[in-house]
Amino acid sequence: MDQVLAYGWAAAVIKASAQGAVLIVLVLIAQRVFGRWLNARWRYSLWLLVLLRLALPWTVSSPVSVFNLMRLGRSSLAQMARAGTAGTAARLMEPALTGRPAERGDGSELFSAREVRAARTGLGWLLALWAAGVMVLTGLLLATHIRFWGLVARQRPLIDARLLNLLEDCKQSMGVRTPVTLVETAAVGSPALFGFVRPRLLLPAGLTRSFSLEELRHVFLHEVSHLKRHDILAGWVVTALQIVHWFNPLVWLAFGRMRLDRELACDAMALAYLRGEARESYGSTIIKLLESFGRSAWGPSLAGTVQSRNQIRERINMIARFQRSRSWPVLALGLFIALGAAALTDAEPADSPLSKELRGTWVMVGEPGHIGAIPAEGGRIKSLTDSHWSVTQADPRTGVVLFHHGGTYTVKGNEYDEHVEYADENTKELIGHTFRFKARVEGDTLTLLGMGNPWKEVWKRAPSSAPQKADAAALQGKWTGEVSGEEGPGAATLVVQGTSLEFRAPDTNEWYKATFLLFDTAPKQLVATVTASSVADFVGQTAYAIYQLKEGKLTLTGYAPGVPAAPASFDAPGARKFVFKK
């Protein structure tokens, strides 16, 4: 189970990083195309979309998602592997992530068990490499932060009344009430805000003696802007995501650009609180800082006035254009929403016409050229939902289940692939195999022609309307009974009204409400969709059960919601059996 969770985590990180990279490119393009109409705050806000995409473990599908075009959908790794578009490496990722041997590029044979084990070993090494990178970067970050905090903590705060009054004036003008301590230290090369719980404004040694009060006002306004915008807290989030996605070069590029846009946004905020004539000297103060003291130290708890020499030209250009800059909030908001809708969503799952026609219950009637009638009892039953399938073969004379297996399936064009993920003792050797067919549905007939396997099958859609109506009428009302292995009549109750049911278990804290359908399989199936439950995770899940109505008794055996199969028999291991009376 731990290995499965690790593979699932790897798939989630890879997907988030890949889709994040696409969003990074879109943000850079948007900034380039619409930059003249976006002010500094909106330019920075676009990067928040990237943070969300990299941080979210899941997304919702949408018809407007850009990933509909790129087909980086929910099962992208498996799709790429089966399509052969990602090469051998991608095809080897699928068995490692799913535990199911994938097919070779030509679809003619499966990977061997040895190749699957090799794929797991390879992915295990990749996971180990990723984890090593995360641990090394985290260790370096924490060591640097603790060392820097130790240097700053030993410094005594400044008590110069002129500076403290100036700082309070800047805070008051910006509406900031958070206490800020002034500290002069040689640990920084440029003014920087440190920490967000008890923030300190760090000034390099000699700054207060070489800068005028007006120049210090520029510095203080810039740093208080960081405090007002919560940039330190955002810096920790950025750093954490950068560590998780350390293998993605576009993430490093994006977060470097984001820090520049953060400084531009702080410059714009500081300029907004300066008088017109004072704005002209703000840029001179930034240049003087760089010439006299250099760049600030770097860290997630630091937000410096001068981060890099490379950004000065862009910052000075923005400052010079500040009075003439015009913000287009409607355009900016529309761009923000459009990028979010396109890249914070996922591709809609592919749903071909064939996959829609496959859904339902089918009874095997022979093979091409030798088609018989649907057996009155027993027979081979195939049930297909939107992504899962199962086959049950019962003895037509005794009704005893001979075999039962199933799993998930995928459809591409007219090709239908069955992946066997579970089976009973009689067919357990099929677990882990994938079988490919050419599929055709004509009316109520399904024809499956094996590709790379010898099977040729013809199925008829199971007639279920008449028995379903009769059983649905007989089920109406309140039933009481007991659970297999639990004592006492009335231990459980089942109330059926129309196509809705309410079940209450012997444990009064366990209850379910659901809508249901009945299927005339062998044995008959009740398929319920949970609409409300004492277990929140079960809401929206499907529960499969088999039932029998005989001599006024209702026998019901089912699995918990979310298990994608019906029990093979009324005494199936792992299932719960109920015997009810009205």
XYZ file of C-alpha atoms in Angstrom:
582
model
C 0.000 0.000 0.000
C 2.887 2.384 0.824
C 4.373 1.692 -2.606
C 1.042 2.429 -4.299
C 0.749 5.697 -2.363
C 4.295 6.619 -3.364
C 3.552 5.977 -7.039
C 0.309 7.929 -6.762
C 2.179 10.845 -5.179
C 4.788 10.696 -7.953
C 2.088 10.795 -10.620
C 0.402 13.776 -8.912
C 3.676 15.733 -8.657
C 4.629 14.983 -12.267
C 1.215 16.008 -13.524
C 1.114 19.224 -11.458
C 4.641 20.127 -12.571
C 3.887 19.438 -16.252
C 0.649 21.420 -16.220
C 2.357 24.129 -14.159
C 5.021 24.411 -16.848
C 2.322 24.981 -19.474
C 0.754 27.696 -17.301
C 4.160 29.340 -16.766
C 4.611 29.630 -20.537
C 1.097 31.094 -20.881
C 1.781 33.687 -18.146
C 5.058 34.731 -19.773
C 3.297 35.084 -23.138
C 0.462 37.070 -21.552
C 2.919 39.417 -19.852
C 4.770 39.931 -23.122
C 1.642 40.577 -25.200
C -0.406 42.582 -22.692
C 2.431 44.030 -20.590
C 1.803 47.647 -21.570
C -1.776 47.425 -20.285
C -0.987 45.540 -17.057
C 0.193 47.395 -13.983
C 2.781 45.839 -11.671
C 0.196 44.441 -9.246
C -1.637 42.541 -11.973
C 1.600 41.230 -13.472
C 2.464 39.757 -10.078
C -1.069 38.403 -9.556
C -0.784 36.220 -12.657
C 1.933 34.219 -10.885
C -0.505 33.329 -8.116
C -2.231 31.100 -10.672
C 1.036 29.194 -11.082
C 1.282 28.743 -7.302
C -2.221 27.300 -7.224
C -1.555 24.887 -10.097
C 1.658 23.603 -8.522
C 0.072 23.263 -5.087
C -3.299 21.686 -5.925
C -3.256 17.864 -5.858
C -6.392 17.736 -8.019
C -8.309 19.792 -10.542
C -11.784 19.735 -12.049
C -12.354 18.901 -15.688
C -13.630 21.627 -17.977
C -14.464 21.957 -21.675
C -12.407 25.193 -21.811
C -9.258 23.640 -20.336
C -6.176 24.114 -22.499
C -5.289 20.514 -21.690
C -8.176 19.322 -23.849
C -5.994 20.400 -26.769
C -2.823 18.926 -25.358
C -4.453 15.771 -23.979
C -2.620 16.034 -20.657
C -5.712 14.751 -18.918
C -6.300 12.717 -15.813
C -4.786 9.504 -17.144
C -2.193 11.133 -19.367
C 0.660 8.822 -18.439
C -1.378 5.731 -19.222
C -2.763 7.256 -22.421
C 0.684 8.233 -23.657
C 2.026 4.811 -22.795
C -0.696 2.900 -24.612
C -0.511 5.239 -27.611
C 3.245 4.789 -27.808
C 3.832 8.549 -28.012
C 6.132 8.822 -25.045
C 8.514 6.039 -25.955
C 9.669 3.119 -23.872
C 10.285 5.208 -20.755
C 6.684 6.415 -20.622
C 5.316 2.933 -21.337
C 7.383 1.585 -18.459
C 5.929 4.264 -16.167
C 2.419 2.866 -16.596
C 2.969 -0.569 -15.019
C 4.970 1.010 -12.235
C 2.197 3.474 -11.441
C -0.762 1.174 -11.929
C 0.622 -2.236 -11.063
C -0.737 -3.442 -14.429
C 1.530 -4.650 -17.251
C 1.208 -2.259 -20.184
C 1.277 -3.162 -23.839
C 4.092 -2.668 -26.261
C 3.810 0.018 -28.890
C 2.273 -2.333 -31.487
C -0.263 -3.715 -29.017
C 0.727 -7.295 -29.889
C 2.138 -8.464 -26.576
C 2.489 -7.439 -22.952
C 5.525 -6.502 -20.956
C 6.895 -9.460 -19.089
C 6.880 -9.690 -15.313
C 10.631 -9.026 -15.387
C 10.102 -5.787 -17.316
C 7.368 -4.705 -14.905
C 9.688 -5.330 -11.972
C 12.381 -3.347 -13.762
C 9.917 -0.500 -14.297
C 9.055 -0.472 -10.602
C 12.754 -0.494 -9.722
C 13.456 2.371 -12.143
C 10.625 4.479 -10.788
C 11.766 3.619 -7.279
C 15.178 5.082 -8.056
C 13.581 8.204 -9.550
C 11.469 8.618 -6.421
C 14.584 8.203 -4.289
C 16.429 10.828 -6.357
C 13.508 13.251 -6.058
C 13.271 12.671 -2.299
C 17.034 13.176 -1.945
C 16.786 16.509 -3.761
C 13.900 17.590 -1.532
C 15.790 16.648 1.638
C 19.030 18.318 0.563
C 17.317 21.577 -0.435
C 15.181 21.564 2.717
C 18.241 20.968 4.880
C 20.190 23.784 3.211
C 17.226 26.136 3.505
C 16.642 25.438 7.194
C 20.365 25.643 8.000
C 20.652 28.988 6.195
C 17.510 30.345 7.853
C 18.539 29.258 11.364
C 22.046 30.660 10.913
C 20.691 33.985 9.616
C 18.082 34.170 12.391
C 20.859 33.622 14.944
C 22.858 36.544 13.523
C 19.859 38.888 13.522
C 18.551 37.847 16.929
C 21.818 38.921 18.574
C 21.528 42.473 17.202
C 20.040 45.153 19.425
C 17.197 47.173 17.885
C 17.692 50.789 16.864
C 16.221 53.386 19.233
C 16.859 56.491 17.140
C 13.677 58.571 17.570
C 14.001 60.110 14.081
C 14.035 56.717 12.376
C 11.302 55.230 14.537
C 9.029 58.210 13.900
C 9.713 58.026 10.167
C 8.900 54.313 10.123
C 5.653 54.901 12.043
C 4.707 57.673 9.596
C 5.189 55.280 6.671
C 3.183 52.529 8.393
C 0.385 54.916 9.280
C 0.141 56.294 5.758
C -0.184 52.719 4.414
C -2.603 51.576 7.102
C -0.209 48.976 8.581
C -0.450 48.350 12.333
C 1.906 45.400 12.721
C 4.810 46.256 15.083
C 8.123 46.388 13.215
C 11.571 46.420 14.855
C 14.442 48.379 13.251
C 17.765 46.527 13.269
C 21.125 47.596 11.831
C 23.278 44.612 10.858
C 26.156 43.646 8.595
C 24.300 40.437 7.706
C 22.477 42.175 4.839
C 23.827 44.146 1.902
C 20.580 46.003 1.266
C 17.505 46.887 3.351
C 15.243 43.874 3.841
C 12.156 42.854 5.753
C 12.737 39.706 7.824
C 9.971 37.448 9.180
C 6.191 37.810 9.205
C 5.274 36.855 12.795
C 7.493 39.445 14.478
C 8.936 41.306 11.482
C 12.219 43.159 11.591
C 13.331 45.802 9.119
C 17.030 45.091 8.601
C 19.298 47.968 7.540
C 22.883 47.431 6.369
C 25.550 48.988 8.541
C 26.150 52.679 7.658
C 22.876 53.179 5.786
C 21.314 55.537 8.336
C 24.399 57.789 8.250
C 24.761 57.994 4.470
C 21.064 58.351 3.481
C 18.874 61.385 4.048
C 15.503 61.136 5.781
C 13.760 61.495 2.424
C 15.775 58.621 0.971
C 15.080 56.542 4.068
C 11.377 57.268 3.587
C 11.635 55.667 0.128
C 13.315 52.613 1.646
C 10.771 52.307 4.468
C 7.785 52.675 2.136
C 9.128 49.889 -0.077
C 9.674 47.526 2.855
C 6.346 48.333 4.503
C 4.779 47.514 1.132
C 6.208 44.002 1.498
C 4.582 43.795 4.921
C 1.227 45.075 3.676
C 1.221 42.608 0.774
C 2.207 39.600 2.993
C 5.195 38.917 0.745
C 7.166 37.019 3.407
C 4.420 34.442 3.864
C 4.102 34.142 0.074
C 7.882 33.690 -0.096
C 7.683 30.602 2.121
C 4.949 29.128 -0.087
C 7.027 29.812 -3.205
C 10.112 28.218 -1.654
C 8.208 25.114 -0.532
C 6.797 24.596 -4.029
C 10.202 25.241 -5.572
C 11.653 22.466 -3.409
C 8.874 19.996 -4.329
C 9.293 20.777 -8.052
C 13.070 21.233 -7.933
C 13.505 19.059 -11.054
C 11.505 21.458 -13.268
C 13.688 24.269 -14.708
C 10.623 26.297 -15.723
C 9.586 26.487 -12.057
C 12.943 28.081 -11.161
C 12.569 30.514 -14.072
C 9.004 31.398 -13.077
C 9.758 32.024 -9.408
C 12.765 34.158 -10.303
C 10.513 36.257 -12.516
C 7.862 36.315 -9.802
C 10.326 37.829 -7.320
C 11.140 40.579 -9.826
C 7.433 41.290 -10.347
C 7.034 41.356 -6.560
C 9.615 44.157 -6.338
C 7.920 46.036 -9.170
C 4.590 45.763 -7.338
C 6.187 47.089 -4.131
C 7.783 49.958 -6.053
C 4.386 50.839 -7.518
C 2.747 50.736 -4.071
C 5.479 52.896 -2.545
C 5.227 55.435 -5.394
C 1.465 55.656 -4.880
C 2.099 57.044 -1.367
C 4.661 59.628 -2.486
C 3.979 63.130 -3.747
C 4.536 63.779 -7.429
C 7.894 65.485 -7.047
C 9.161 62.839 -4.612
C 8.521 60.066 -7.136
C 11.316 61.371 -9.340
C 13.913 60.794 -6.590
C 12.625 57.299 -5.705
C 14.519 55.730 -8.601
C 17.683 57.593 -7.594
C 17.388 56.062 -4.128
C 17.212 52.546 -5.618
C 20.297 53.197 -7.753
C 22.163 54.672 -4.767
C 21.360 51.581 -2.719
C 22.838 49.341 -5.389
C 25.967 51.479 -5.833
C 26.600 51.947 -2.120
C 25.587 48.630 -0.575
C 24.835 45.993 -3.236
C 22.192 43.304 -3.210
C 20.359 41.855 -0.223
C 20.759 38.367 1.167
C 18.262 35.776 -0.094
C 15.840 33.654 1.924
C 12.112 32.903 2.113
C 11.845 35.094 5.235
C 13.590 38.004 3.518
C 12.166 40.623 1.163
C 14.895 43.065 0.177
C 14.757 46.399 -1.568
C 17.462 45.390 -4.078
C 17.463 41.695 -4.986
C 19.561 41.724 -8.164
C 21.512 44.091 -10.418
C 19.797 42.551 -13.449
C 16.394 43.828 -12.369
C 17.386 47.470 -11.841
C 16.876 48.565 -15.467
C 13.337 47.176 -15.576
C 12.503 48.719 -12.202
C 13.844 52.131 -13.202
C 11.842 52.017 -16.450
C 8.680 51.217 -14.500
C 9.356 54.032 -12.012
C 9.983 56.501 -14.844
C 6.708 55.521 -16.551
C 4.695 55.395 -13.333
C 2.948 58.739 -13.792
C 2.037 57.935 -17.381
C 1.099 54.282 -16.772
C -2.532 53.413 -17.239
C -4.178 50.393 -15.666
C -6.862 48.498 -17.518
C -8.536 46.581 -14.659
C -11.219 45.039 -16.881
C -8.610 43.636 -19.286
C -6.390 42.471 -16.406
C -9.250 40.783 -14.570
C -10.449 39.151 -17.772
C -6.952 37.858 -18.505
C -6.650 36.514 -14.950
C -9.985 34.687 -15.213
C -9.225 33.353 -18.701
C -5.852 31.919 -17.678
C -7.360 30.411 -14.550
C -10.222 28.790 -16.458
C -7.873 27.454 -19.129
C -4.990 26.182 -17.004
C -6.324 25.579 -13.473
C -8.718 23.002 -14.895
C -8.168 19.571 -16.358
C -9.019 17.967 -19.657
C -12.411 16.365 -19.889
C -12.137 12.587 -19.948
C -12.277 11.210 -23.448
C -15.729 9.758 -24.035
C -15.996 8.253 -27.493
C -19.329 7.185 -28.996
C -18.254 3.567 -28.523
C -17.688 4.005 -24.774
C -21.240 5.360 -24.405
C -22.693 2.411 -26.322
C -20.734 -0.123 -24.254
C -22.296 0.823 -20.943
C -24.808 -1.688 -19.647
C -25.179 -5.399 -19.029
C -24.472 -7.959 -21.771
C -25.050 -11.701 -22.116
C -22.744 -13.836 -24.283
C -24.587 -15.568 -27.156
C -21.706 -17.046 -29.185
C -19.147 -15.947 -31.767
C -19.392 -14.505 -35.289
C -21.180 -17.054 -37.477
C -22.426 -19.080 -34.513
C -24.909 -16.893 -32.588
C -27.513 -18.392 -30.271
C -30.307 -17.063 -28.070
C -29.878 -15.430 -24.667
C -29.914 -18.238 -22.079
C -32.944 -18.242 -19.788
C -30.753 -18.919 -16.751
C -27.057 -18.751 -16.019
C -24.758 -17.861 -18.887
C -21.851 -15.442 -19.116
C -22.683 -11.883 -18.030
C -20.530 -8.809 -18.776
C -21.292 -5.533 -16.953
C -19.712 -2.244 -18.058
C -19.895 1.153 -16.377
C -18.102 4.298 -17.589
C -14.655 2.872 -16.718
C -15.026 -0.593 -15.111
C -16.048 -4.019 -16.373
C -16.729 -7.429 -14.890
C -17.580 -10.884 -16.239
C -19.462 -13.591 -14.349
C -19.999 -17.124 -15.646
C -22.684 -19.201 -13.912
C -23.648 -22.845 -14.431
C -27.039 -22.732 -16.295
C -28.311 -25.797 -14.400
C -27.238 -25.025 -10.826
C -26.615 -21.249 -10.886
C -23.233 -21.804 -9.220
C -20.711 -19.125 -10.225
C -17.876 -20.764 -12.173
C -15.639 -17.693 -12.430
C -15.757 -13.965 -11.873
C -13.166 -11.347 -12.817
C -12.946 -7.759 -13.998
C -11.133 -4.443 -13.789
C -10.948 -1.251 -15.841
C -11.192 -0.653 -19.564
C -10.138 2.028 -22.053
C -11.474 2.876 -25.486
C -9.606 4.493 -28.371
C -11.518 4.679 -31.618
C -12.914 1.203 -32.153
C -10.250 -0.467 -29.997
C -11.389 -1.742 -26.608
C -8.786 -2.737 -23.953
C -9.696 -4.760 -20.869
C -7.289 -4.577 -17.914
C -7.815 -7.449 -15.451
C -7.355 -6.197 -11.887
C -9.202 -8.789 -9.782
C -10.438 -12.367 -10.147
C -11.613 -15.342 -8.116
C -9.556 -18.491 -7.608
C -10.617 -19.991 -10.927
C -9.210 -17.198 -13.090
C -6.660 -15.498 -10.827
C -3.896 -16.133 -13.395
C -5.454 -13.371 -15.539
C -4.764 -10.643 -12.972
C -2.330 -8.074 -14.363
C -2.999 -8.858 -18.021
C -4.458 -6.554 -20.675
C -6.494 -7.849 -23.615
C -7.220 -5.785 -26.719
C -10.250 -6.164 -29.004
C -11.788 -4.569 -32.040
C -15.261 -3.624 -30.803
C -18.483 -2.936 -32.700
C -21.959 -2.210 -31.331
C -24.915 -2.646 -33.677
C -28.267 -2.179 -31.974
C -28.338 -4.583 -29.022
C -25.375 -6.646 -30.287
C -21.738 -6.221 -29.181
C -19.018 -7.946 -31.203
C -15.494 -8.260 -29.765
C -12.671 -9.536 -32.024
C -9.408 -10.301 -30.234
C -6.191 -8.506 -31.237
C -3.195 -10.579 -30.224
C -5.538 -13.052 -28.499
C -7.822 -15.811 -29.905
C -11.174 -14.652 -28.532
C -14.072 -13.775 -30.837
C -17.232 -12.984 -28.882
C -20.783 -11.838 -29.600
C -22.880 -10.397 -26.777
C -26.524 -9.317 -26.540
C -27.685 -6.503 -24.289
C -29.457 -8.071 -21.320
C -33.249 -7.593 -21.257
C -33.929 -6.043 -17.872
C -37.086 -3.928 -18.112
C -39.744 -6.523 -17.228
C -37.898 -8.275 -14.344
C -36.656 -4.890 -13.135
C -40.211 -3.523 -12.924
C -41.486 -6.637 -11.162
C -38.659 -6.685 -8.625
C -38.823 -2.915 -8.122
C -42.498 -3.262 -7.159
C -41.774 -6.155 -4.805
C -38.980 -4.219 -3.081
C -41.161 -1.264 -2.105
C -41.679 -0.763 1.643
C -39.736 -1.243 4.857
C -37.519 -4.283 5.445
C -35.865 -5.390 8.679
C -33.286 -8.077 9.143
C -29.817 -8.982 10.238
C -26.279 -8.788 8.967
C -24.299 -11.965 8.533
C -22.306 -12.481 11.714
C -24.354 -9.992 13.770
C -27.014 -11.124 16.220
C -30.607 -9.998 16.575
C -33.552 -9.408 14.274
C -34.138 -5.821 13.313
C -30.404 -5.129 13.500
C -30.586 -3.416 10.108
C -33.371 -1.647 8.216
C -33.941 -0.951 4.533
C -36.659 1.411 3.301
C -37.413 1.476 -0.446
C -39.534 4.197 -2.026
C -39.646 4.330 -5.815
C -36.040 4.272 -7.038
C -34.658 5.585 -3.733
C -33.580 3.615 -0.698
C -32.428 4.351 2.828
C -30.309 1.847 4.723
C -29.433 1.921 8.423
C -26.870 -0.515 9.797
C -26.836 -2.077 13.285
C -24.395 0.687 14.220
C -26.699 3.708 14.403
C -23.828 5.902 13.218
C -23.810 4.130 9.840
C -26.506 5.036 7.338
C -26.895 5.624 3.611
C -29.394 7.176 1.233
C -29.141 6.293 -2.448
C -30.852 5.936 -5.788
C -30.685 2.521 -7.429
C -31.139 0.471 -10.595
C -31.837 -3.248 -10.928
C -30.222 -5.511 -13.527
C -31.395 -8.933 -14.657
C -28.009 -10.647 -14.423
C -27.191 -13.987 -12.828
C -27.346 -13.375 -9.922
C -29.435 -10.197 -10.174
C -27.670 -6.939 -9.382
C -28.663 -3.804 -7.489
C -26.473 -0.822 -8.360
C -26.877 2.143 -5.979
C -25.464 5.676 -6.152
C -25.021 7.173 -2.680
C -26.677 10.593 -2.316
C -26.166 11.074 1.439
C -24.276 9.166 4.102
C -22.821 9.323 7.587
C -19.465 8.766 5.819
C -18.850 11.888 3.726
C -16.343 10.141 1.415
C -19.063 7.721 0.234
C -21.336 10.449 -1.169
C -21.350 10.180 -4.965
C -19.807 6.686 -4.917
C -21.434 3.634 -6.502
C -22.157 0.475 -4.517
C -22.681 -2.894 -6.231
C -24.749 -5.686 -4.693
C -26.456 -8.903 -5.745
C -29.926 -9.789 -4.496
C -32.522 -12.535 -4.409
C -36.253 -12.299 -3.674
C -37.653 -15.648 -2.548
C -40.556 -16.633 -0.309
C -40.938 -13.174 1.179
C -37.236 -12.842 1.991
C -34.751 -10.423 0.480
C -31.156 -11.637 0.500
C -28.661 -8.895 -0.322
C -24.863 -9.123 -0.519
C -22.790 -6.081 -1.385
C -19.445 -4.347 -1.150
C -18.791 -0.922 0.364
C -19.409 2.116 -1.886
C -16.511 2.730 -4.220
C -15.612 -0.939 -4.855
C -16.034 -1.246 -8.658
C -17.492 -4.740 -8.802
C -20.413 -6.826 -7.660
C -19.883 -9.856 -5.383
C -19.519 -13.148 -7.240
C -21.779 -15.004 -4.773
C -23.957 -14.346 -1.738
C -21.151 -15.552 0.528
C -18.347 -13.704 -1.267
C -15.381 -12.906 1.020
C -15.124 -9.256 1.998
C -18.798 -8.575 1.265
C -21.640 -7.993 3.749
C -24.678 -10.235 3.584
C -28.151 -9.165 4.732
C -31.307 -11.233 5.085
C -34.426 -9.033 5.290
C -38.133 -9.587 5.839
C -40.869 -7.027 5.291
